[in-house]
Short mmCIF file of C-alpha atoms and ligand atoms in Angstrom, two decimals:
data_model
loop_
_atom_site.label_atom_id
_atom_site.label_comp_id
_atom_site.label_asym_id
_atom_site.label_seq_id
_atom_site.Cartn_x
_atom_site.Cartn_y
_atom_site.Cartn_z
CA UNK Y 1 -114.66 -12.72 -222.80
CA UNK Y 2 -112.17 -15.55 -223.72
CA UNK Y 3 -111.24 -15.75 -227.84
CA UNK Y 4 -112.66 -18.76 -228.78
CA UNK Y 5 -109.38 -19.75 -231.11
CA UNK Y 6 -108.22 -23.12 -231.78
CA UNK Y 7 -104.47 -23.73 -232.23
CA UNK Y 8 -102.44 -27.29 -232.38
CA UNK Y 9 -99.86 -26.11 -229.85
CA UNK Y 10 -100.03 -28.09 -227.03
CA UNK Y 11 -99.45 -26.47 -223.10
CA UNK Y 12 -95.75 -28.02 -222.17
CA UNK Y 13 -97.33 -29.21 -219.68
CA UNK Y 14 -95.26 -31.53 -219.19
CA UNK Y 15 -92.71 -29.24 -217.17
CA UNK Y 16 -95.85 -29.07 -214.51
CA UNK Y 17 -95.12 -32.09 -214.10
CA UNK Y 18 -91.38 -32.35 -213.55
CA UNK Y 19 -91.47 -29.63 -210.97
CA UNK Y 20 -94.57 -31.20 -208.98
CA UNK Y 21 -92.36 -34.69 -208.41
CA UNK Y 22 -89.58 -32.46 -207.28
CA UNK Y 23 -91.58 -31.48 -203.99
CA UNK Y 24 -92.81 -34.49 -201.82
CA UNK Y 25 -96.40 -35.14 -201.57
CA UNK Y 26 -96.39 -34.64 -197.51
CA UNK Y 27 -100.23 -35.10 -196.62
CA UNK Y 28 -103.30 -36.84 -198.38
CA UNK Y 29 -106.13 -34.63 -196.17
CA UNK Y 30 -105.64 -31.54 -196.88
CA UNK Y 31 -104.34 -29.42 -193.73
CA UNK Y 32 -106.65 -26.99 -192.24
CA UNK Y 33 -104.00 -25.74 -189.71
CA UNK Y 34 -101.77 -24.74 -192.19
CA UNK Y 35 -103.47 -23.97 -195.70
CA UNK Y 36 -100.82 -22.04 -197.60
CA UNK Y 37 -98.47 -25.01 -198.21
CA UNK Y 38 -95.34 -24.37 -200.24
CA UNK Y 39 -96.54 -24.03 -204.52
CA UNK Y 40 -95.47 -28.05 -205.49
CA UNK Y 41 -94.22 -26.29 -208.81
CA UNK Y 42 -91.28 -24.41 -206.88
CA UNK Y 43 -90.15 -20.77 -209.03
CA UNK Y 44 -91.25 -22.62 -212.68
CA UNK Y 45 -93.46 -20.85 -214.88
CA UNK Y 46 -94.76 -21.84 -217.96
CA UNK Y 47 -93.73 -19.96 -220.90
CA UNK Y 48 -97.33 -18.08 -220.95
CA UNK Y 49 -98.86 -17.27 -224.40
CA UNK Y 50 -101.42 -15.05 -225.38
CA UNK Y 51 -105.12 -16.52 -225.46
CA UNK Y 52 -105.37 -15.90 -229.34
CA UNK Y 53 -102.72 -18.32 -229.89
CA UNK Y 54 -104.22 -21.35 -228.14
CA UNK Y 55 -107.02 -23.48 -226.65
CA UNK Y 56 -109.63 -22.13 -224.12
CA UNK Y 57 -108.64 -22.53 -220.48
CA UNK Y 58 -112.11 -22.50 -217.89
CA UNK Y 59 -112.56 -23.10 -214.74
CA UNK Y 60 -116.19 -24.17 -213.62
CA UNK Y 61 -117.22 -23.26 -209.94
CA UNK Y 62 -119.87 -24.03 -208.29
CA UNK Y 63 -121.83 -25.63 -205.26
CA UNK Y 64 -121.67 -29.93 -204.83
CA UNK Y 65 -124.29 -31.11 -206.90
CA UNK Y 66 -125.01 -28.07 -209.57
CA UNK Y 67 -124.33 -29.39 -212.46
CA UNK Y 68 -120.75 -28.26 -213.05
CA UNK Y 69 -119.69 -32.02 -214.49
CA UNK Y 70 -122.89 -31.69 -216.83
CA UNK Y 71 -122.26 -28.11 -218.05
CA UNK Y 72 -118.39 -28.57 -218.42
CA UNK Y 73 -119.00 -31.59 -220.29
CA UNK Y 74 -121.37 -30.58 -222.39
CA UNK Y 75 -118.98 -27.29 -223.10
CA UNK Y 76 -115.88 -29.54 -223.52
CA UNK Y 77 -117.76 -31.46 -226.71
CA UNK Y 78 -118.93 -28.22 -228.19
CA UNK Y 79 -115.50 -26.49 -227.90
CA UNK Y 80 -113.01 -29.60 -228.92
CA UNK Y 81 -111.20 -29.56 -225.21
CA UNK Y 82 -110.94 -31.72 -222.58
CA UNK Y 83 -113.29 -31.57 -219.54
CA UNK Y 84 -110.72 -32.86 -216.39
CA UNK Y 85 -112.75 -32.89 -213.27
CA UNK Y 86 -110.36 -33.33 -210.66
CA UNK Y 87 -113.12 -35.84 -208.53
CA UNK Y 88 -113.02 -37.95 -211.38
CA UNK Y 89 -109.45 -37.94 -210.95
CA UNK Y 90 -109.88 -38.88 -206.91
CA UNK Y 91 -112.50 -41.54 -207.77
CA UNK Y 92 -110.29 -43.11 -210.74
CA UNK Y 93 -107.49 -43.54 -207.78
CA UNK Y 94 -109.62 -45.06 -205.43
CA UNK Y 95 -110.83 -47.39 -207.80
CA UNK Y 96 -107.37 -48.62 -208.87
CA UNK Y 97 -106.25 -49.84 -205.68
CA UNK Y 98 -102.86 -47.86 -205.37
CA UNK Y 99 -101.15 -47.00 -202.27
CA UNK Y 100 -103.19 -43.74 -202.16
CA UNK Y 101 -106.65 -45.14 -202.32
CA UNK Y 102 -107.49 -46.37 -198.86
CA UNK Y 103 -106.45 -43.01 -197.32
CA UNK Y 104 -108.30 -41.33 -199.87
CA UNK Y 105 -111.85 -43.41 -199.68
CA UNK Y 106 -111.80 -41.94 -196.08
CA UNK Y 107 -111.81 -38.94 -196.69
CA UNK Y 108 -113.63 -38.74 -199.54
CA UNK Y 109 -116.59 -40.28 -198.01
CA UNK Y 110 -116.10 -37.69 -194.72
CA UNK Y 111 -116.64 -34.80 -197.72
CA UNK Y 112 -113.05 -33.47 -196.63
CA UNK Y 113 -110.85 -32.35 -199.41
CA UNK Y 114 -107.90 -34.07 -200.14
CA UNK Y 115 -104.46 -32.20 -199.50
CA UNK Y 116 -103.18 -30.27 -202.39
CA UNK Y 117 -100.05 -32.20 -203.38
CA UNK Y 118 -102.09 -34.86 -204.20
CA UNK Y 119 -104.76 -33.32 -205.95
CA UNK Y 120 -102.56 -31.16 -207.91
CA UNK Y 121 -100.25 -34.34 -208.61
CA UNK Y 122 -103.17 -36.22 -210.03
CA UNK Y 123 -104.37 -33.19 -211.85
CA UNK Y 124 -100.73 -32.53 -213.42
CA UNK Y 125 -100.26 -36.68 -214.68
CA UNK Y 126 -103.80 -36.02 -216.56
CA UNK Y 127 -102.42 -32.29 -218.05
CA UNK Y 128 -99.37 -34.16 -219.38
CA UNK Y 129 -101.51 -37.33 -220.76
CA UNK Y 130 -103.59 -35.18 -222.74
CA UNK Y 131 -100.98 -33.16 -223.65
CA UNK Y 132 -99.03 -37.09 -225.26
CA UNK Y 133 -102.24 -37.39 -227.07
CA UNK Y 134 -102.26 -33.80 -228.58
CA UNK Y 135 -104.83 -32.24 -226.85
CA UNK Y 136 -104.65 -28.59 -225.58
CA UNK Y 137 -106.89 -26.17 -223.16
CA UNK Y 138 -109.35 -27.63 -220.89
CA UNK Y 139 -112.17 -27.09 -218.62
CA UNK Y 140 -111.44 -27.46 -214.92
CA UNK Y 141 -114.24 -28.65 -213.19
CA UNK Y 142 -113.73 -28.81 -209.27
CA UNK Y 143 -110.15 -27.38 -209.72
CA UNK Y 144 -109.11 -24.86 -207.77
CA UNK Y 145 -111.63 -25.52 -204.71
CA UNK Y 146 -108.97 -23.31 -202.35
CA UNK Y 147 -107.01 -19.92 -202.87
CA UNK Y 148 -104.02 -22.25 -202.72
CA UNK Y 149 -104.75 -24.24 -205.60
CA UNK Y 150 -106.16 -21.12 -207.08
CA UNK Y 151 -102.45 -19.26 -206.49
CA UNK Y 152 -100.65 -22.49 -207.53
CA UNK Y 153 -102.45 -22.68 -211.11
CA UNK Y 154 -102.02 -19.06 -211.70
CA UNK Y 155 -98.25 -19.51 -211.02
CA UNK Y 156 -98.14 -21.95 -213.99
CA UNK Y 157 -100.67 -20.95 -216.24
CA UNK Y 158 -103.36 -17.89 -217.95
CA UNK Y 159 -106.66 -19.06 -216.90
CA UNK Y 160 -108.84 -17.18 -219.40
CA UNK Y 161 -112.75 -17.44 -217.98
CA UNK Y 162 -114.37 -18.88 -214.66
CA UNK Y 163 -117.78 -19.74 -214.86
CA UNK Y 164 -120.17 -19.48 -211.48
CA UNK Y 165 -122.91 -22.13 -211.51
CA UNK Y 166 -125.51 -21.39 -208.86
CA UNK Y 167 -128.61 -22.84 -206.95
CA UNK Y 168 -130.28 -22.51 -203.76
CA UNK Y 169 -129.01 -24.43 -200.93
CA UNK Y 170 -132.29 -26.93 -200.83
CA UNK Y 171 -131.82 -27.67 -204.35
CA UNK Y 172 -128.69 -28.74 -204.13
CA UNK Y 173 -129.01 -31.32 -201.58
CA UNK Y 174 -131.87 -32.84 -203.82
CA UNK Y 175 -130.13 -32.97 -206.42
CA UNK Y 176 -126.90 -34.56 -204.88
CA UNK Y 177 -128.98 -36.93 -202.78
CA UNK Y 178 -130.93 -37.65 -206.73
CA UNK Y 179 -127.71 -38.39 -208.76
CA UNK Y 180 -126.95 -41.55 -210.33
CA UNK Y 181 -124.31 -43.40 -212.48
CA UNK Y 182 -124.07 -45.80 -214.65
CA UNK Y 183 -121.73 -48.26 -213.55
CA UNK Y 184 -121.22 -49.85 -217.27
CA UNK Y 185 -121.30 -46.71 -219.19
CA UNK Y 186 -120.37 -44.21 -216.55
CA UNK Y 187 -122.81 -41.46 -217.57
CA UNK Y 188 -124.42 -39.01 -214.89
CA UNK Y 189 -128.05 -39.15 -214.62
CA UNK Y 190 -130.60 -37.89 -211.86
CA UNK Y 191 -133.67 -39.30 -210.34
CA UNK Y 192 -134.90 -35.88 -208.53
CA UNK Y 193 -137.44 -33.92 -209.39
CA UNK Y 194 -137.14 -30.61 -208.26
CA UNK Y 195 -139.60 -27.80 -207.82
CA UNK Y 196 -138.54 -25.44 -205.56
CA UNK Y 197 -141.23 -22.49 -204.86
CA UNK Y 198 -140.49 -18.88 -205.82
CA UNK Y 199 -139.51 -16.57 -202.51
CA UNK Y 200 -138.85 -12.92 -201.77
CA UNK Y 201 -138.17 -12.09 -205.54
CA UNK Y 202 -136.77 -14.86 -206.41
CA UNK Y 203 -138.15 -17.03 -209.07
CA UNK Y 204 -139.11 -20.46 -208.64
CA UNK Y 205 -136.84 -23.32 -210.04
CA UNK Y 206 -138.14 -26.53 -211.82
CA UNK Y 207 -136.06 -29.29 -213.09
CA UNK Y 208 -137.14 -32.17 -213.83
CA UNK Y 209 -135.26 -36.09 -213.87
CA UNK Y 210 -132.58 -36.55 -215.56
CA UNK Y 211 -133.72 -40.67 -216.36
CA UNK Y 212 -130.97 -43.03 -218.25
CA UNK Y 213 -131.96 -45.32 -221.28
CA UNK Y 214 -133.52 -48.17 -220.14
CA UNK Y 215 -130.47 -50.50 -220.89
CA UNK Y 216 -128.79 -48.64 -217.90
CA UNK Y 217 -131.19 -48.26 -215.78
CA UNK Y 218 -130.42 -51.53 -213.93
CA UNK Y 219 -126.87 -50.81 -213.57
CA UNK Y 220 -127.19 -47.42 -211.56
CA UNK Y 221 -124.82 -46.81 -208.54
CA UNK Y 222 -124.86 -44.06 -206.25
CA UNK Y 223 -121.94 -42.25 -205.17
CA UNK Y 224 -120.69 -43.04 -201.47
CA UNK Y 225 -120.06 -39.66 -200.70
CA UNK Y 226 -123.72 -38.60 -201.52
CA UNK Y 227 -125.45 -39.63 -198.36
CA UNK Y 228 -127.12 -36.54 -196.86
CA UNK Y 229 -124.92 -36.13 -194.10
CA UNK Y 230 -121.54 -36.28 -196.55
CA UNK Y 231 -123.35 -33.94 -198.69
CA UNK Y 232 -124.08 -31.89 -196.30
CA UNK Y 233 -120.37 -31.71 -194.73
CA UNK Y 234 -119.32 -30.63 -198.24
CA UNK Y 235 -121.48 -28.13 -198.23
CA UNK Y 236 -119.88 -26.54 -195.94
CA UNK Y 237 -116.64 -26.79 -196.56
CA UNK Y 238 -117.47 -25.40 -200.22
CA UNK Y 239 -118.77 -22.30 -198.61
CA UNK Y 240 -116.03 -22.50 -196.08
CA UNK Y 241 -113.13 -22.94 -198.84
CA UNK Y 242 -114.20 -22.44 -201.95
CA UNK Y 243 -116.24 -19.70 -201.96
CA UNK Y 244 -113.61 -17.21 -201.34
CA UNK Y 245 -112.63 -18.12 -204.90
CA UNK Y 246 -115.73 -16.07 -206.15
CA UNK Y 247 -114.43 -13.01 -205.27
CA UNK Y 248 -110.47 -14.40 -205.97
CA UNK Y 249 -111.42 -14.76 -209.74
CA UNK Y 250 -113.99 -11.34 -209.42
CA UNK Y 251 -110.69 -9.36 -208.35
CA UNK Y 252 -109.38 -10.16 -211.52
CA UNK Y 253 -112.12 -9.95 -213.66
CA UNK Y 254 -112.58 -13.62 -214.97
CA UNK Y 255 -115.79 -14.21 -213.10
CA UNK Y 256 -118.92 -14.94 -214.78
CA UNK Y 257 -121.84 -15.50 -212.33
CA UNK Y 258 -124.62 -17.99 -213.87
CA UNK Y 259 -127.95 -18.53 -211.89
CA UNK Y 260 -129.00 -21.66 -213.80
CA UNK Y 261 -133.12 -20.49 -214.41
CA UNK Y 262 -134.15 -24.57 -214.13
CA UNK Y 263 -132.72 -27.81 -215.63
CA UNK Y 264 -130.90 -28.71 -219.14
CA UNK Y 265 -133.20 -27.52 -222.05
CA UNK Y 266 -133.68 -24.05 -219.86
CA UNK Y 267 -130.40 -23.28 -218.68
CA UNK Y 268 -127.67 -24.73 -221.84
CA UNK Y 269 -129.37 -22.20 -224.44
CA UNK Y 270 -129.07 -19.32 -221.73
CA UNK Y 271 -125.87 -20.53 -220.82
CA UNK Y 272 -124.00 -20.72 -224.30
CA UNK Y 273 -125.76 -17.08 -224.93
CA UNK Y 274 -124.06 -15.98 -221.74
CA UNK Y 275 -120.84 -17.48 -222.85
CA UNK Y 276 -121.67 -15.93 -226.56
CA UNK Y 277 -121.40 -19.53 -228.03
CA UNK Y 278 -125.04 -19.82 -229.18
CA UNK Y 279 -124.00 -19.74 -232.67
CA UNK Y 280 -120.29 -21.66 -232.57
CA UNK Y 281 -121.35 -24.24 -234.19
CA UNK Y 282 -122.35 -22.15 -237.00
CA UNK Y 283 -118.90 -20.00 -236.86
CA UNK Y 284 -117.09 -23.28 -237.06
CA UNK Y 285 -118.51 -24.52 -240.06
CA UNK Y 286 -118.54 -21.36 -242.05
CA UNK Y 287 -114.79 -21.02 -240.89
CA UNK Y 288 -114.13 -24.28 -242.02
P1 ADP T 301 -118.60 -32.46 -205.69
O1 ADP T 301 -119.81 -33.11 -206.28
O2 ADP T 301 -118.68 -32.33 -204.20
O3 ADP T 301 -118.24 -31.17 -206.37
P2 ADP T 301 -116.27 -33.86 -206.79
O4 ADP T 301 -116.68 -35.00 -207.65
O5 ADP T 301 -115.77 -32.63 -207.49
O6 ADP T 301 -117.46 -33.54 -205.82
O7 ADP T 301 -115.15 -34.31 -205.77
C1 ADP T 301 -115.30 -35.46 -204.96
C2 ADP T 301 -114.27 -35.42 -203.85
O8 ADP T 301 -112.94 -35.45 -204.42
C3 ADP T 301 -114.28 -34.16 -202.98
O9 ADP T 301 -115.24 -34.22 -201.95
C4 ADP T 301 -112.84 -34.15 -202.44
O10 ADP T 301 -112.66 -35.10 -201.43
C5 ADP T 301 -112.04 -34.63 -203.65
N1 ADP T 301 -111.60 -33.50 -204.49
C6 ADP T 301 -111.98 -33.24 -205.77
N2 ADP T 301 -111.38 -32.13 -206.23
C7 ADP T 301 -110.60 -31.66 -205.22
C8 ADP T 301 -109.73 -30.55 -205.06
N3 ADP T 301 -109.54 -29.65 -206.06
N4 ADP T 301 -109.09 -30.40 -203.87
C9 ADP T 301 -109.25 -31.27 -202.87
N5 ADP T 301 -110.07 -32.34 -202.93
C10 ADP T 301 -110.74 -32.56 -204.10
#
C-alpha cells in the first residue's frame, strides 16, 4: 500500500516537459498499425524519490462510465492532490478552438483515442502548471489507457498504487448514456437509475440518480461522445487497449481490483477502507 506522506517538494516536472517538445507530435489519432511509437521523453528520467518523501501518485482504471472521475475526485479532495483526468484535458482543447481541436472533436466523438504525443503533451503542460502553483502527486484518471503510455510514464516517474474500478458491461452503458453536466458549474451528475438483477453468484447492483441542485438543473449538457453507439465503440476499444493494463500494473504489484457493491454512499466507505483511508481524516488532524 502507498505511504500516505505529504511533502512540499514538487515533481520537476517540468523536465517532462522539455523533453516531450523535443520529439514532434506526428499524429492526433492514435495509430493502431504501429502502437509502440518512440517514448516523446527520449533517455530522460526523472530523478526518482522514494514514496515517503513525497505526494501520492494513483492511477484510476476503469471501464467508460464507472465512476473513475467521481472516485478520483472525491480521493483528490480528501488527500490534498490534484485529480488530472486526461479527457478533461481533450475536452478543455476542443473547447478552446486551437489548431488541435477540430481533428480532435472527430475523433473524440468516433470513441477513438487520440495519438499519444498529444495526449501525453497535454498531460505534461498540466504536470508542469500544477507543479508553478506548488502542487505535487496526483491522481491519473484515464491516463495510461495503452501499454505505451503505461511504459512512457514509468520511464519518467514511480507510480505508487492503481486502482481497478469495475461494473458489469450493462451498467455501464446506463450509466454513460445517464450522465450529465453542468454547463455553468461543470459538475458531473447522473439521471440513471440502475438496478441491475443478481446472476450466477453475482450480487445484484443498485444505484440510484445522481440529481444536481435545482439551480443547475436547467443548464445540463450531455457529452457528445455519450450516444450509445460512441459509447459503445469505446467500449471496446477499452477492452481492446486498456485492459491489458490490468495485468501490466498486476505484474508489478500496484493493482488494486475494486468491484464497486452499488452507487456513492455504498461504495466510498468500502472504497477508502480498501484504500485504508477510512480514518485519514482523523490521522490528519491528530498529526496536525
Ligand atoms: P471515458 O468516459 O470514455 O473514460 P474520458 O473522459 O476519459 O472518457 O476521455 C474522453 C476521450 O478523450 C476519449 O474517448 C479519448 O478520445 C480521449 N482520451 C482521454 N484520455 C486519453 C488517453 N490517455 N489516450 C488517448 N485518448 C484519450
Amino acid at each position: 500500500m502507498a505511504a500516505i506522506t505529504r511533502f512540499s517538494k514538487p515533481l520537476a516536472l517540468s523536465h517532462i516537459r522539455r523533453c516531450l517538445y523535443s520529439s514532434s507530435a506526428a499524429a492526433v489519432v492514435s495509430d493502431e498499425s504501429n502502437p509502440h511509437v518512440t517514448s516523446p521523453f527520449g533517455n530522460y528520467k526523472i530523478t526518482r524519490r522514494d514514496p515517503s518523501e513525497r505526494n501520492v501518485q494513483w492511477v484510476f482504471l476503469g471501464s467508460p462510465g464507472v465512476g473513475k472521475g467521481t472516485y478520483a475526485s472525491r480521493l483528490s479532495n480528501l488527500l490534498g492532490v490534484p485529480h488530472i483526468a486526461t479527457g478533461d484535458l481533450v475536452r478543455e482543447e476542443l473547447a478552446s478552438s486551437g489548431p488541435l481541436s477540430k481533428q480532435l472533436t472527430e475523433i473524440v466523438n468516433q470513441g477513438k483515442l487520440v495519438s499519444d504525443e498529444i495526449i501525453i503533451s497535454l498531460l505534461a503542460e498540466r504536470l508542469e502548471a500544477g507543479e508553478a502553483k506548488g502542487q505535487s502527486g496526483f491522481i491519473l484518471d484515464g491516463f495510461p489507457r495503452t501499454i505505451n503510455q503505461a511504459e512512457i510514464l514509468e520511464g519518467v516517474t514511480d507510480i505508487d498504487l492503481v486502482v481497478n474500478l469495475r461494473l458489469p458491461e450493462s451498467v455501464l452503458i446506463e450509466k454513460c448514456l445517464g450522465r450529465r453536466i453542468c454547463s455553468q458549474c461543470g459538475k458531473n451528475f447522473n439521471v440513471a437509475s440502475i438496478n441491475v438483477k443478481g446472476q450466477n453468484g453475482n450480487p445484484g447492483i443498485s444505484m440510484a440518480p445522481l440529481l444536481p441542485p435545482s439551480h443547475c438543473m436547467s443548464k445540463l449538457v450531455t457529452r457528445s461522445d455519450d450516444t450509445e453507439k460512441v459509447v459503445k465503440e469505446r467500449l471496446r476499444i477499452y477492452n481492446e487497449k486498456s485492459q491489458p493494463l490490468e495485468d501490466y500494473y498486476l505484474n508489478k504489484g500496484k493493482l488494486m481490483e475494486f468491484d464497486l457493491p452499488g452507487g456513492i454512499p455504498e461504495s466510498w466507505p468500502k472504497l477508502l477502507e480498501a484504500l485504508n483511508l477510512d480514518d485519514f481524516e482523523e490521522r490528519q488532524s491528530a498529526a496536525a
